[in-house]
Amino acid sequence: MSRMDEQGRVTLDEIDRKIIKELNSNGRISYTDLGKEIGLSRVAVQTRINALMEEGVIERFTAVINPERIGISVSAFFNVEVEPKYLQRVAEALAEEPVVTSLYHMTGPSKLHMHALFTDNKEMEEFMKEKLYILPGITSVDSQVLINRYKSRMGMRL
């Protein structure tokens, strides 16, 4: 069972790791089927998953949507340099945008790294002109459009 170490981090045992690995593979697996896979009862699996959620190890369950199948054809990555005094304000504004799928503060000169999905190039251009470029404190924007996805993984390796 998981437990906290002296730094307040959760230490996972081998059973927790197996549960997480199976959930990464199939988030819709039933507690009963998951229990059969790893050799625990349904109740034991449910108890462990609830504990992992309460400890913040499992943040949420979600569906992974293939954007191309629903007409979203442009996937773009942005490096946005921002004056330090505007960094938080710009990050909060971009985080509210529905097209933005991820946003990170990276090392370097107040750099935000952002991923966004658009139906087409026109929508990306409108976002850049009407939402991104108008934000105060932005000193440069570098964008790259994805050509082909070879690997994409949600979650993390244990």
Coordinates of C-alpha atoms in Angstrom, one line a residue, residues 18-157:
K18 CA 0.6 -2.7 -11.2
I19 CA -2.8 -1.0 -10.6
I20 CA -1.5 2.3 -12.2
K21 CA 0.0 0.4 -15.1
E22 CA -3.3 -1.4 -15.8
L23 CA -5.3 1.8 -15.5
N24 CA -2.9 3.6 -17.9
S25 CA -3.6 0.8 -20.4
N26 CA -7.3 0.7 -19.8
G27 CA -8.9 3.3 -17.6
R28 CA -12.3 1.7 -18.0
I29 CA -11.4 -1.7 -16.6
S30 CA -13.7 -2.8 -13.8
Y31 CA -12.5 -3.2 -10.3
T32 CA -13.3 -6.9 -10.6
D33 CA -11.3 -7.4 -13.8
L34 CA -8.4 -5.3 -12.5
G35 CA -8.4 -7.5 -9.3
K36 CA -8.2 -10.6 -11.5
E37 CA -5.3 -9.2 -13.4
I38 CA -3.2 -8.4 -10.4
G39 CA -4.5 -11.0 -7.9
L40 CA -6.6 -8.9 -5.5
S41 CA -10.3 -8.8 -4.6
R42 CA -12.5 -6.1 -6.1
V43 CA -12.8 -4.4 -2.7
A44 CA -9.0 -4.3 -2.2
V45 CA -8.5 -2.8 -5.7
Q46 CA -11.2 -0.2 -5.0
T47 CA -9.7 0.7 -1.6
R48 CA -6.2 1.1 -3.2
I49 CA -7.6 3.2 -6.1
N50 CA -9.5 5.4 -3.6
A51 CA -6.3 5.9 -1.5
L52 CA -4.3 6.7 -4.7
M53 CA -6.9 9.4 -5.6
E54 CA -7.0 10.8 -2.0
E55 CA -3.2 11.0 -2.0
G56 CA -3.2 12.9 -5.3
V57 CA -1.3 10.1 -7.2
I58 CA -4.3 9.6 -9.5
E59 CA -5.5 13.1 -10.4
R60 CA -8.5 12.1 -12.5
F61 CA -9.9 9.7 -15.0
T62 CA -10.5 11.0 -18.5
A63 CA -11.1 9.9 -22.1
V64 CA -8.3 10.5 -24.6
I65 CA -9.8 11.9 -27.8
N66 CA -8.2 11.6 -31.2
P67 CA -8.5 15.2 -32.5
E68 CA -8.2 14.3 -36.2
R69 CA -11.3 12.1 -35.9
I70 CA -13.4 15.1 -34.8
G71 CA -12.1 17.6 -37.3
I72 CA -9.2 19.2 -35.4
S73 CA -6.4 19.0 -37.9
V74 CA -3.8 21.5 -36.6
S75 CA -1.7 20.6 -33.5
A76 CA 0.8 23.4 -32.7
F77 CA 3.5 24.0 -30.0
F78 CA 4.4 27.5 -28.9
N79 CA 7.3 29.0 -27.0
V80 CA 6.1 32.3 -25.7
E81 CA 8.6 34.6 -24.0
V82 CA 7.1 37.0 -21.5
E83 CA 8.4 39.9 -19.4
P84 CA 8.8 38.5 -15.9
K85 CA 6.3 40.9 -14.4
Y86 CA 3.6 39.7 -16.8
L87 CA 4.3 36.0 -16.7
Q88 CA 1.5 35.0 -14.2
R89 CA -1.1 37.3 -15.9
V90 CA -0.3 35.9 -19.4
A91 CA -0.2 32.3 -18.1
E92 CA -3.6 32.7 -16.5
A93 CA -5.1 34.2 -19.6
L94 CA -3.8 31.5 -21.9
A95 CA -4.8 28.7 -19.4
E96 CA -8.4 29.9 -19.9
E97 CA -8.4 29.5 -23.7
P98 CA -10.3 26.3 -24.8
V99 CA -7.8 25.6 -27.7
V100 CA -4.9 25.4 -25.2
T101 CA -4.3 21.8 -24.1
S102 CA -1.2 22.2 -22.0
L103 CA 0.8 25.2 -20.6
Y104 CA 4.1 25.0 -18.8
H105 CA 6.5 27.6 -17.3
M106 CA 9.9 26.4 -18.6
T107 CA 13.4 27.4 -17.6
G108 CA 14.9 30.2 -19.6
P109 CA 13.9 33.8 -20.0
S110 CA 10.4 33.7 -18.7
K111 CA 9.3 31.2 -21.2
L112 CA 5.9 29.6 -21.5
H113 CA 5.6 26.3 -23.5
M114 CA 2.1 25.8 -24.8
H115 CA 0.3 23.2 -26.9
A116 CA -3.0 24.0 -28.7
L117 CA -5.3 22.3 -31.1
F118 CA -7.1 24.1 -34.0
T119 CA -9.6 23.0 -36.6
D120 CA -7.5 24.6 -39.3
N121 CA -4.7 27.1 -40.0
K122 CA -7.2 30.0 -40.1
E123 CA -8.4 29.3 -36.6
M124 CA -4.7 29.1 -35.4
E125 CA -4.0 32.5 -37.1
E126 CA -7.1 34.1 -35.4
F127 CA -6.0 32.7 -32.0
M128 CA -2.5 34.2 -32.5
K129 CA -3.8 37.6 -33.7
E130 CA -6.8 38.0 -31.4
K131 CA -5.8 36.1 -28.2
L132 CA -2.0 35.6 -28.0
Y133 CA -0.3 38.7 -29.6
I134 CA -2.5 41.1 -27.7
L135 CA -1.5 40.0 -24.3
P136 CA 0.7 42.5 -22.4
G137 CA 4.4 41.6 -21.8
I138 CA 4.9 39.1 -24.7
T139 CA 8.3 39.7 -26.2
S140 CA 8.4 36.8 -28.8
V141 CA 6.4 33.8 -30.0
D142 CA 7.8 30.8 -31.7
S143 CA 5.4 28.2 -33.1
Q144 CA 5.8 24.8 -34.6
V145 CA 3.0 22.8 -36.3
L146 CA 3.0 19.1 -35.8
I147 CA 3.4 17.1 -39.0
N148 CA 3.2 13.5 -37.6
R149 CA 2.7 12.0 -34.2
Y150 CA 4.9 8.9 -33.6
K151 CA 4.3 8.6 -29.9
S152 CA 2.0 10.3 -27.4
R153 CA 1.5 9.0 -23.9
M154 CA -0.8 10.3 -21.2
G155 CA 0.3 9.8 -17.7
M156 CA 3.8 8.7 -16.9
R157 CA 6.2 5.8 -16.7

